[in-house]
Short mmCIF file of N, CA and C in Angstrom, two decimals:
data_model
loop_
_atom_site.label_atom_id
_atom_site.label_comp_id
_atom_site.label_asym_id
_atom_site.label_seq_id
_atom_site.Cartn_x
_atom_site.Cartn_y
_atom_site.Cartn_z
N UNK A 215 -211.02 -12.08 -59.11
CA UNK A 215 -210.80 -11.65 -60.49
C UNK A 215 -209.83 -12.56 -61.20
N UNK A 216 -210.08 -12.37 -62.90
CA UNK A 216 -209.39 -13.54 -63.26
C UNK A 216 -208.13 -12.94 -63.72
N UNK A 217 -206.73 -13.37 -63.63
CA UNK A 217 -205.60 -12.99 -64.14
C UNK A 217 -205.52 -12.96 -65.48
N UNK A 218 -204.81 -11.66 -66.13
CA UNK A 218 -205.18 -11.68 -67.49
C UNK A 218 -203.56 -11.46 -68.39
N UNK A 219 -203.47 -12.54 -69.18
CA UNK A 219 -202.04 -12.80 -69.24
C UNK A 219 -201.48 -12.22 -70.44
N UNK A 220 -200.84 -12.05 -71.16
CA UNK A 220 -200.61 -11.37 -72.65
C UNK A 220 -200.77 -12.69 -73.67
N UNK A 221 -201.80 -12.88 -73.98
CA UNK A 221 -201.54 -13.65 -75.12
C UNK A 221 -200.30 -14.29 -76.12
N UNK A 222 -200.12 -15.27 -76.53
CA UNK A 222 -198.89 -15.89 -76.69
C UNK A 222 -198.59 -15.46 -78.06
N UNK A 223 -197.70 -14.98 -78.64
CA UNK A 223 -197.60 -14.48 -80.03
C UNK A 223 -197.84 -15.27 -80.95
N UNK A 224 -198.17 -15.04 -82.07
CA UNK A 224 -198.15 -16.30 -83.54
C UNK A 224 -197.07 -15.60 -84.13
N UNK A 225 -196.65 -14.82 -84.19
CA UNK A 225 -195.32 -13.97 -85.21
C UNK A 225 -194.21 -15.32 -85.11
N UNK A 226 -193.56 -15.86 -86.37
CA UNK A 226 -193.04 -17.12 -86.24
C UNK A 226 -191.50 -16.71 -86.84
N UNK A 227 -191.27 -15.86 -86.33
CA UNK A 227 -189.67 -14.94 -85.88
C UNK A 227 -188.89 -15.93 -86.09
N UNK A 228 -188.17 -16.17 -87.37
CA UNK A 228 -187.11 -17.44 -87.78
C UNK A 228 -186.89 -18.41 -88.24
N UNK A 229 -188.48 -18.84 -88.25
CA UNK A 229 -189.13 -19.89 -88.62
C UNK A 229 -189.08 -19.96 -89.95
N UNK A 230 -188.39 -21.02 -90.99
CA UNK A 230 -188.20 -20.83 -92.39
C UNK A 230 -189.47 -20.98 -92.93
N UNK A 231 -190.62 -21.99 -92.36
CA UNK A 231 -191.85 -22.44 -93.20
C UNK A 231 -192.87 -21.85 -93.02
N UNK A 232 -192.85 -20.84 -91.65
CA UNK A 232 -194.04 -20.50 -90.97
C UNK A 232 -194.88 -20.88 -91.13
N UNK A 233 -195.09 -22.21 -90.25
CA UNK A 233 -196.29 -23.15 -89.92
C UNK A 233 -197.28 -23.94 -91.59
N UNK A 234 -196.41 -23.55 -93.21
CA UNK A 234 -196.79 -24.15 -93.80
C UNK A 234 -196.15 -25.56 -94.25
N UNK A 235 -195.34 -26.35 -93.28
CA UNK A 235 -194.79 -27.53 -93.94
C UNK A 235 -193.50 -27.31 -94.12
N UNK A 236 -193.16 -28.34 -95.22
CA UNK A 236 -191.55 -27.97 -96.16
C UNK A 236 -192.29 -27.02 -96.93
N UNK A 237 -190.45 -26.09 -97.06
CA UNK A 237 -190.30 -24.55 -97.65
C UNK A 237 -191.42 -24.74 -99.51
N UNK A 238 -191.90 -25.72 -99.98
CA UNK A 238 -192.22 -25.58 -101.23
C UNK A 238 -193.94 -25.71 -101.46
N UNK A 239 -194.30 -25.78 -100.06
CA UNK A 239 -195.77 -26.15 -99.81
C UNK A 239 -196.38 -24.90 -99.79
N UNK A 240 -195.80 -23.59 -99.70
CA UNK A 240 -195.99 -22.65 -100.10
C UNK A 240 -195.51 -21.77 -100.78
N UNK A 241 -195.54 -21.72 -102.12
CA UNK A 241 -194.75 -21.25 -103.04
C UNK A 241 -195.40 -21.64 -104.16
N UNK A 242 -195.49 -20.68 -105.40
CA UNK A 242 -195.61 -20.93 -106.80
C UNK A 242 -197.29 -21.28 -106.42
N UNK A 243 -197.37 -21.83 -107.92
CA UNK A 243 -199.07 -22.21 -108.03
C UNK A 243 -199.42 -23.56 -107.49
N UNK A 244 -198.71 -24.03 -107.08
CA UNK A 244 -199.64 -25.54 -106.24
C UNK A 244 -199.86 -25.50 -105.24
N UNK A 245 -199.61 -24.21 -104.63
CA UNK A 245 -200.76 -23.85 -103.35
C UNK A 245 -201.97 -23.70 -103.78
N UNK A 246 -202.78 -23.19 -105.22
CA UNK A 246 -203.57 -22.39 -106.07
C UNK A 246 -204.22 -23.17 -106.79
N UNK A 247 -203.52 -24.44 -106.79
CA UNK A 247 -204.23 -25.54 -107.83
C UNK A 247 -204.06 -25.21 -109.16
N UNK A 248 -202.72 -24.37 -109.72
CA UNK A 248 -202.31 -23.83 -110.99
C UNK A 248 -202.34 -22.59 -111.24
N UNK A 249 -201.62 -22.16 -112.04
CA UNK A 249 -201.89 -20.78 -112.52
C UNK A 249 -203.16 -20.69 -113.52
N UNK A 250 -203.52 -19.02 -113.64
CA UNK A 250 -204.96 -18.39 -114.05
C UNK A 250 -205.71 -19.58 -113.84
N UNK A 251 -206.64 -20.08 -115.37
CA UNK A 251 -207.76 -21.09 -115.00
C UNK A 251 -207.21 -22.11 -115.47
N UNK A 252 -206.28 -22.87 -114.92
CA UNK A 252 -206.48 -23.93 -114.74
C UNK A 252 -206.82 -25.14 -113.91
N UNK A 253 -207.11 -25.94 -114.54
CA UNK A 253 -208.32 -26.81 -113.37
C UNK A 253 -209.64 -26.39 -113.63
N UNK A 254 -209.89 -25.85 -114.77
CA UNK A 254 -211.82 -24.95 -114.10
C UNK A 254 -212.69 -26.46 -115.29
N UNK A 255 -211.69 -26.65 -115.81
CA UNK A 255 -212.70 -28.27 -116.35
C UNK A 255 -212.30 -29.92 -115.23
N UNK A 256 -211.44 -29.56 -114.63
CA UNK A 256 -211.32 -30.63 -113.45
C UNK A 256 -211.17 -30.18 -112.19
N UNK A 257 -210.31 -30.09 -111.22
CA UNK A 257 -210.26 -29.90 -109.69
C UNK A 257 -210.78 -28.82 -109.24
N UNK A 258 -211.50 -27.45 -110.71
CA UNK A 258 -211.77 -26.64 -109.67
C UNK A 258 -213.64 -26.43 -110.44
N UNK A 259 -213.66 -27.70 -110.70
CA UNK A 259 -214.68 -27.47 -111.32
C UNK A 259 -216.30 -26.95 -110.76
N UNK A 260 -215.88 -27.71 -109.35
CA UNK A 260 -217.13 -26.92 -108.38
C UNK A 260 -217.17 -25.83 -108.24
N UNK A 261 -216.34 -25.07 -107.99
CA UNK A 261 -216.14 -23.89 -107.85
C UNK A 261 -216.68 -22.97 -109.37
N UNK A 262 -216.52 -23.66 -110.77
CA UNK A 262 -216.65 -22.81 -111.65
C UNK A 262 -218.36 -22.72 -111.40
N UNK A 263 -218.92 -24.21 -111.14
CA UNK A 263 -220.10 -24.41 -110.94
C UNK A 263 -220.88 -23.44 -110.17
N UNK A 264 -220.40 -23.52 -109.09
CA UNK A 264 -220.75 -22.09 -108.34
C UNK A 264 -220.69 -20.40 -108.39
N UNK A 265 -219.74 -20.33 -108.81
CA UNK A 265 -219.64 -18.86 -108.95
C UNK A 265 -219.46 -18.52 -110.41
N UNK A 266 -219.05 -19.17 -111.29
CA UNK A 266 -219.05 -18.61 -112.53
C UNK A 266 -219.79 -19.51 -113.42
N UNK A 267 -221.16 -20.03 -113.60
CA UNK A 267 -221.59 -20.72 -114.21
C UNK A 267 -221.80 -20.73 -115.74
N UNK A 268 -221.79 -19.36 -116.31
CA UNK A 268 -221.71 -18.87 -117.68
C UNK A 268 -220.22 -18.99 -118.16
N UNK A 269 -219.37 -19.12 -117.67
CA UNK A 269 -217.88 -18.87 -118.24
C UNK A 269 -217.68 -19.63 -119.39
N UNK A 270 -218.45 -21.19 -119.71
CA UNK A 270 -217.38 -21.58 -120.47
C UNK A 270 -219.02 -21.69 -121.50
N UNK A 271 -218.90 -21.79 -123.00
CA UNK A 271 -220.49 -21.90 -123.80
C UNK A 271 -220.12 -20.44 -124.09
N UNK A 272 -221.40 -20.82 -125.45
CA UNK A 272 -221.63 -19.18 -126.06
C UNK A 272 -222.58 -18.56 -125.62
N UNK A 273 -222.60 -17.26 -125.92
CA UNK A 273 -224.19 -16.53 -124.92
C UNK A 273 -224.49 -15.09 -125.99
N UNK A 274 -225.43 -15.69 -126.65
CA UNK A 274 -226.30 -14.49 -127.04
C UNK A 274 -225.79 -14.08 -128.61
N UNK A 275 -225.80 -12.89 -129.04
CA UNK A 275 -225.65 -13.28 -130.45
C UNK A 275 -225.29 -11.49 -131.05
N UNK A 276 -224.49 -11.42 -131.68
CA UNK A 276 -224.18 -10.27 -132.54
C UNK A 276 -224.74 -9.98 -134.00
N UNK A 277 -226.03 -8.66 -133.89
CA UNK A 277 -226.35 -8.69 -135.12
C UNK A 277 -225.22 -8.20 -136.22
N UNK A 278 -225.16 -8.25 -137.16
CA UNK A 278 -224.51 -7.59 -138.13
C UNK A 278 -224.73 -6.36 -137.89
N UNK A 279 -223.13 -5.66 -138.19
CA UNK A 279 -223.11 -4.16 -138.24
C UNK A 279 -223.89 -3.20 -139.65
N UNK A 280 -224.00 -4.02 -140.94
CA UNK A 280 -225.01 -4.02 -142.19
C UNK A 280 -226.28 -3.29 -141.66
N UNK A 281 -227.00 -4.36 -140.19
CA UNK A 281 -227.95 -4.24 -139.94
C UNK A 281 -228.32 -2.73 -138.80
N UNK A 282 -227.05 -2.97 -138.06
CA UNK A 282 -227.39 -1.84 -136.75
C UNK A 282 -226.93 -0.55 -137.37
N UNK A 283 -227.90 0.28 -136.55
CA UNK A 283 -227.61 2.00 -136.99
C UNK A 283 -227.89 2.38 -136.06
N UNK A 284 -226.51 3.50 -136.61
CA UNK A 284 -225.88 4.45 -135.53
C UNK A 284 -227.23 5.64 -134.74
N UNK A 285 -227.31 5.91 -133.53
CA UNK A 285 -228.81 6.53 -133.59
C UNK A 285 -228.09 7.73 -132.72
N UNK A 286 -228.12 8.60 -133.36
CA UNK A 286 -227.47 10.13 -133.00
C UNK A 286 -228.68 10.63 -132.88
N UNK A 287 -228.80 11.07 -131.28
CA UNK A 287 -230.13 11.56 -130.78
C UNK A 287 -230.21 13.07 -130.35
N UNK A 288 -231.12 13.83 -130.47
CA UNK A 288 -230.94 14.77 -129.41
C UNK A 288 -232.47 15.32 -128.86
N UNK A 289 -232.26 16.04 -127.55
CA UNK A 289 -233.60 16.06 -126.82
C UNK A 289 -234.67 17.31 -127.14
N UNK A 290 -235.41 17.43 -127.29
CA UNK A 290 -236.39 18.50 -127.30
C UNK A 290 -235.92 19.72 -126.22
N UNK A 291 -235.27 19.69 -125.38
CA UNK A 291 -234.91 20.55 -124.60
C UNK A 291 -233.59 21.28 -125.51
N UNK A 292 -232.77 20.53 -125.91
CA UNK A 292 -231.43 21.26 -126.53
C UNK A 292 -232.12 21.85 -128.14
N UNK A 293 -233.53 21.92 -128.43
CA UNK A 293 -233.90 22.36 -129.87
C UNK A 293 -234.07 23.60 -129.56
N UNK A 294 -234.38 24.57 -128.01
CA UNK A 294 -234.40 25.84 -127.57
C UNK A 294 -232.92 26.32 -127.74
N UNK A 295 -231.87 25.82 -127.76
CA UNK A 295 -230.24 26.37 -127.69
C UNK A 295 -229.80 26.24 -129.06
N UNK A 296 -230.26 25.09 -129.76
CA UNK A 296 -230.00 25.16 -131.16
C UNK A 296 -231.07 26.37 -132.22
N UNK A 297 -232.33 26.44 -131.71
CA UNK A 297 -233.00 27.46 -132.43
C UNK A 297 -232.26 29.14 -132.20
N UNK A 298 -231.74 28.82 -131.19
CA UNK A 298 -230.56 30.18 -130.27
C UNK A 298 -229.89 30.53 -131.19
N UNK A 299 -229.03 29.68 -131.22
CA UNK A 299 -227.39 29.71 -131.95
C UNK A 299 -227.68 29.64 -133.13
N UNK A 300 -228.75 29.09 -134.07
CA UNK A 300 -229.32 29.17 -135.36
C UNK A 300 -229.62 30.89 -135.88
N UNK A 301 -230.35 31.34 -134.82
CA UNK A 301 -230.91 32.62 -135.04
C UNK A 301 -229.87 33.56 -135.08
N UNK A 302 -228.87 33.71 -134.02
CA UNK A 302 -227.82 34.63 -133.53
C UNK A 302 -226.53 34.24 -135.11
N UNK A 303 -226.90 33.18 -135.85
CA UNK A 303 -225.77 33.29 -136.95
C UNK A 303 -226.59 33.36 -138.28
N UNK A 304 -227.74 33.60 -138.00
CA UNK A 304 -228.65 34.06 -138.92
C UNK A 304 -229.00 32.86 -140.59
N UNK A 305 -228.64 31.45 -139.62
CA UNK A 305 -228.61 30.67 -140.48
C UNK A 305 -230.81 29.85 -140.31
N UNK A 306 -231.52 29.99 -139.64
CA UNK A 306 -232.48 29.98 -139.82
C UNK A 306 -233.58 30.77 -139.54
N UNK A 307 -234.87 30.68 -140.55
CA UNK A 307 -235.63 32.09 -141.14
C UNK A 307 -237.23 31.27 -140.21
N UNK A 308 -238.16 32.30 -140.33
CA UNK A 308 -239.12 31.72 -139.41
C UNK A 308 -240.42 31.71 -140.89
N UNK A 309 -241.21 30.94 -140.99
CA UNK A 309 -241.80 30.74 -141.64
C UNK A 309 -243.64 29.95 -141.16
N UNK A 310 -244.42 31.00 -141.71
CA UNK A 310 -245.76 30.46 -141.06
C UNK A 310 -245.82 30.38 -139.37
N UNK A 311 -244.93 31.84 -138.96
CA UNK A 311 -245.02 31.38 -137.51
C UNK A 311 -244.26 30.71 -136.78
N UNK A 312 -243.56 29.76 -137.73
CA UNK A 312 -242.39 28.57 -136.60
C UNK A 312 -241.30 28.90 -137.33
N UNK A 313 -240.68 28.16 -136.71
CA UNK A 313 -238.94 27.99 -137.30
C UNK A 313 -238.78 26.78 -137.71
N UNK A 314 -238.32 26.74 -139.30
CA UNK A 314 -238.28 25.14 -139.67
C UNK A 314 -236.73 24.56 -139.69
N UNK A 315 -236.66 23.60 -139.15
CA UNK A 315 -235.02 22.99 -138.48
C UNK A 315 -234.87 21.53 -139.32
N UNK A 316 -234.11 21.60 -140.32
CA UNK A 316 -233.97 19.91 -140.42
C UNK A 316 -232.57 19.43 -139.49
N UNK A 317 -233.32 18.68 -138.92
CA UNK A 317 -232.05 17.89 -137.69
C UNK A 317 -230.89 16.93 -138.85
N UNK A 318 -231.53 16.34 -139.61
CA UNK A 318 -230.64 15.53 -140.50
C UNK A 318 -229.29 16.10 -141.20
N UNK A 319 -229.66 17.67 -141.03
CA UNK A 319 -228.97 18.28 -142.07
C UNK A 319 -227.53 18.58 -140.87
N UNK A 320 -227.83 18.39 -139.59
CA UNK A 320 -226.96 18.63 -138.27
C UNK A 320 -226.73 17.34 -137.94
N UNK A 321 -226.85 15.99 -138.38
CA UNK A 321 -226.67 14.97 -138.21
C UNK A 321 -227.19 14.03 -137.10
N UNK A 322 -228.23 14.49 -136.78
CA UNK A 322 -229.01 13.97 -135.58
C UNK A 322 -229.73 12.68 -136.41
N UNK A 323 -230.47 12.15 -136.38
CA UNK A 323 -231.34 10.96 -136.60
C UNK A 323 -232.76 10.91 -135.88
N UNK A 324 -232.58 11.23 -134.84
CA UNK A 324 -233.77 10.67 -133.89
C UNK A 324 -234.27 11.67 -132.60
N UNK A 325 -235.27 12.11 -132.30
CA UNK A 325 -235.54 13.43 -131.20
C UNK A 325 -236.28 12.62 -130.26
N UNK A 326 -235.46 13.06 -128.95
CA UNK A 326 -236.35 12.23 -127.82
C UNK A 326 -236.88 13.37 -127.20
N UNK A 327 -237.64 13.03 -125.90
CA UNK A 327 -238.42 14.03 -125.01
C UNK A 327 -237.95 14.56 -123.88
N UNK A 328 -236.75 14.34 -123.70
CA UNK A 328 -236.72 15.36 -122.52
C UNK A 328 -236.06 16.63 -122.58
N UNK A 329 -236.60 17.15 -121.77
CA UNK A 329 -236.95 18.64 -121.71
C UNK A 329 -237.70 19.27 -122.05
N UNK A 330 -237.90 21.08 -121.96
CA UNK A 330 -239.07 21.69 -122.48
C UNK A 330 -238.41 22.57 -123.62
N UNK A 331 -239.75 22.87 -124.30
CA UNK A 331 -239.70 23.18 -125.71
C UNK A 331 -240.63 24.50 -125.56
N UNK A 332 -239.94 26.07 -125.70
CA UNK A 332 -240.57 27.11 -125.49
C UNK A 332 -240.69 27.81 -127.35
N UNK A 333 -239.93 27.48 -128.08
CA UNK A 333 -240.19 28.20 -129.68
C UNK A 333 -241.11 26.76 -130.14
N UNK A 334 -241.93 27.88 -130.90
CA UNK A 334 -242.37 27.18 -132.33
C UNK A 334 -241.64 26.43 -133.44
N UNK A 335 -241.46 25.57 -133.65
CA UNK A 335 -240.82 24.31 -134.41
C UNK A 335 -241.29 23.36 -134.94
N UNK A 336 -240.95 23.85 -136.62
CA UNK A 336 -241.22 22.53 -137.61
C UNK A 336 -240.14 21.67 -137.66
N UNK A 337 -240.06 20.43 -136.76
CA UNK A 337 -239.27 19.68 -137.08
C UNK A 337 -239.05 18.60 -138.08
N UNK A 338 -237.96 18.16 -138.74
CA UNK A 338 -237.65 17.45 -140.12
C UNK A 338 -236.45 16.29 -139.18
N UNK A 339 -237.11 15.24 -139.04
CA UNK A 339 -236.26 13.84 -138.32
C UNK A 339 -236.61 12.83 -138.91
N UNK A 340 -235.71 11.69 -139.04
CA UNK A 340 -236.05 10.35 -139.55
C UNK A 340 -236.72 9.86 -138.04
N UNK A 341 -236.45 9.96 -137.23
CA UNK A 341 -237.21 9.14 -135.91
C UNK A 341 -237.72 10.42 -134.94
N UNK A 342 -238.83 9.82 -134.03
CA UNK A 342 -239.34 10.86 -132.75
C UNK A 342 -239.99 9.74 -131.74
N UNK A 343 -239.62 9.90 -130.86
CA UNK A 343 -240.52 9.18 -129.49
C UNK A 343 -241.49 10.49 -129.22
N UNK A 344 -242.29 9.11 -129.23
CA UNK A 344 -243.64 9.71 -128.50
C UNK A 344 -244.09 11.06 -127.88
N UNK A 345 -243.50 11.14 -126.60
CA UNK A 345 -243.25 12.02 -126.18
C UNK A 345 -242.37 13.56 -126.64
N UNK A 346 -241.43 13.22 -127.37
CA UNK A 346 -240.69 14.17 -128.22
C UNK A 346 -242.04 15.15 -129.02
N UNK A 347 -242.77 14.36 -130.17
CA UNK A 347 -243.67 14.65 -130.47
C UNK A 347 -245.11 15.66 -129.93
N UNK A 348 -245.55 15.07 -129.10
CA UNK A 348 -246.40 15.62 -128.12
C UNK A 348 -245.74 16.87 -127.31
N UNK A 349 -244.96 16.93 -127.04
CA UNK A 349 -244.15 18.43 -126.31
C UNK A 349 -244.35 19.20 -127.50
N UNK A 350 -243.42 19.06 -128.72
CA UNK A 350 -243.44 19.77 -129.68
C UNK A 350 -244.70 20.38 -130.29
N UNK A 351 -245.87 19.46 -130.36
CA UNK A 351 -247.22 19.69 -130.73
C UNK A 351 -247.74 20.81 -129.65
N UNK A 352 -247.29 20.39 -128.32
CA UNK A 352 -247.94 21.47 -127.60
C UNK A 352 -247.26 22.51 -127.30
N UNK A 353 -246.13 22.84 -127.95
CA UNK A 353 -245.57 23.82 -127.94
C UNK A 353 -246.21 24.90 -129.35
N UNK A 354 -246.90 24.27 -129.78
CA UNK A 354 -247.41 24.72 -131.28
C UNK A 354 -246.34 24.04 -132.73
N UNK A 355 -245.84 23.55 -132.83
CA UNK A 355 -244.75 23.14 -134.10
C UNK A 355 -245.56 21.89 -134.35
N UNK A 356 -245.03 21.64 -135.41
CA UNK A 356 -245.00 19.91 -135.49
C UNK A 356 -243.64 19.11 -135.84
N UNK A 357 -243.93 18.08 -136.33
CA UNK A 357 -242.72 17.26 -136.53
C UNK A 357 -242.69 16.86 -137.99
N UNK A 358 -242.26 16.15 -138.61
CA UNK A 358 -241.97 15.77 -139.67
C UNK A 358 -241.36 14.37 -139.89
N UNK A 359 -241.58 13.03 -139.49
CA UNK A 359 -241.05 12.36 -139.99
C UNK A 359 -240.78 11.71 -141.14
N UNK A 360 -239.75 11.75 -141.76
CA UNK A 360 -239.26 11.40 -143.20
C UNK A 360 -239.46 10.39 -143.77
N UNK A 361 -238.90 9.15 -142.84
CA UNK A 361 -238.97 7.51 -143.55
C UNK A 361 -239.14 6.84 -141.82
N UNK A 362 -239.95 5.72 -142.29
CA UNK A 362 -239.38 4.53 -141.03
C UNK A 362 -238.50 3.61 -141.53
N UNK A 363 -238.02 3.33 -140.09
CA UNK A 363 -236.70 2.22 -140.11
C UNK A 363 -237.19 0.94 -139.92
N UNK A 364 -236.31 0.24 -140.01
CA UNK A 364 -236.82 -1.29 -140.47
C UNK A 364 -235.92 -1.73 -139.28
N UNK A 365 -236.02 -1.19 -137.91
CA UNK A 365 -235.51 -2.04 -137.02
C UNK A 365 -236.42 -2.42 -135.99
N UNK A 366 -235.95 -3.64 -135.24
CA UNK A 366 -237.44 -4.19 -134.68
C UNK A 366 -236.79 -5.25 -133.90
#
């Protein structure tokens, strides 16, 4: 059997440089090649090459805020809790069978599809996906869209 000895320590107990040189070879940023980025257009430039290749250049483009709108959505599922809380404060009346809701007037914009839709509902929206639509239809209601938007 082979004798098995305690391994020799590396702990460098006193040692002012511990095994980096003179005391200044480790210290401050010229161990680092500078502080934050510097060097990323010379000595560390491979490195930007490699791992951060987008960092330095422009990328992509900001439309005008003129142009973008705000799109306050809500789902066909939350129009069952709002027809709720509508009814229970006796702020909407049922008419031809459905209940007519303008979302605009609650500040919504746009009705998407998820969830299910158990009341009858004439809905009044500037926007509807597809699907929003089609639930609602087969729930018996329809929709109403007001205007299209000119985004694209």
């Amino acid at each position: 059997m082979v004798v098995r000895r305690k391994k020799k320590s590396r702990y460098m107990r006193g040692y002012r440089n511990q095994g980096y040189g003179s005391i200044g070879q480790h210290r401050k940023s010229g161990s680092r090649g500078g502080r934050g980025a510097a060097g990323f257009h010379k000595h560390m430039w491979s490195w930007i090459v490699k791992y951060y290749p987008d960092w330095f250049g422009k990328h992509g483009f900001r439309r005008p805020l003129s142009i973008v709108q705000e799109v306050r959505e809500i789902n066909v599922g939350e129009l069952n809790e709002l027809v709720k809380a509508l009814k229970s404060e006796g702020k909407i009346r049922r008419v031809e069978g459905m209940y007519s809701i303008d979302l605009t007037a609650f500040g919504f914009n746009k009705l998407l599809g998820r969830g299910r839709i158990s009341e009858k509902v004439k809905v009044r929206v500037y926007e509807a996906s597809e699907t929003a639509v089609a639930k609602v239809r087969e729930a018996g209601g329809e929709v109403i869209i007001l205007r299209e938007t000119k985004e694209g």
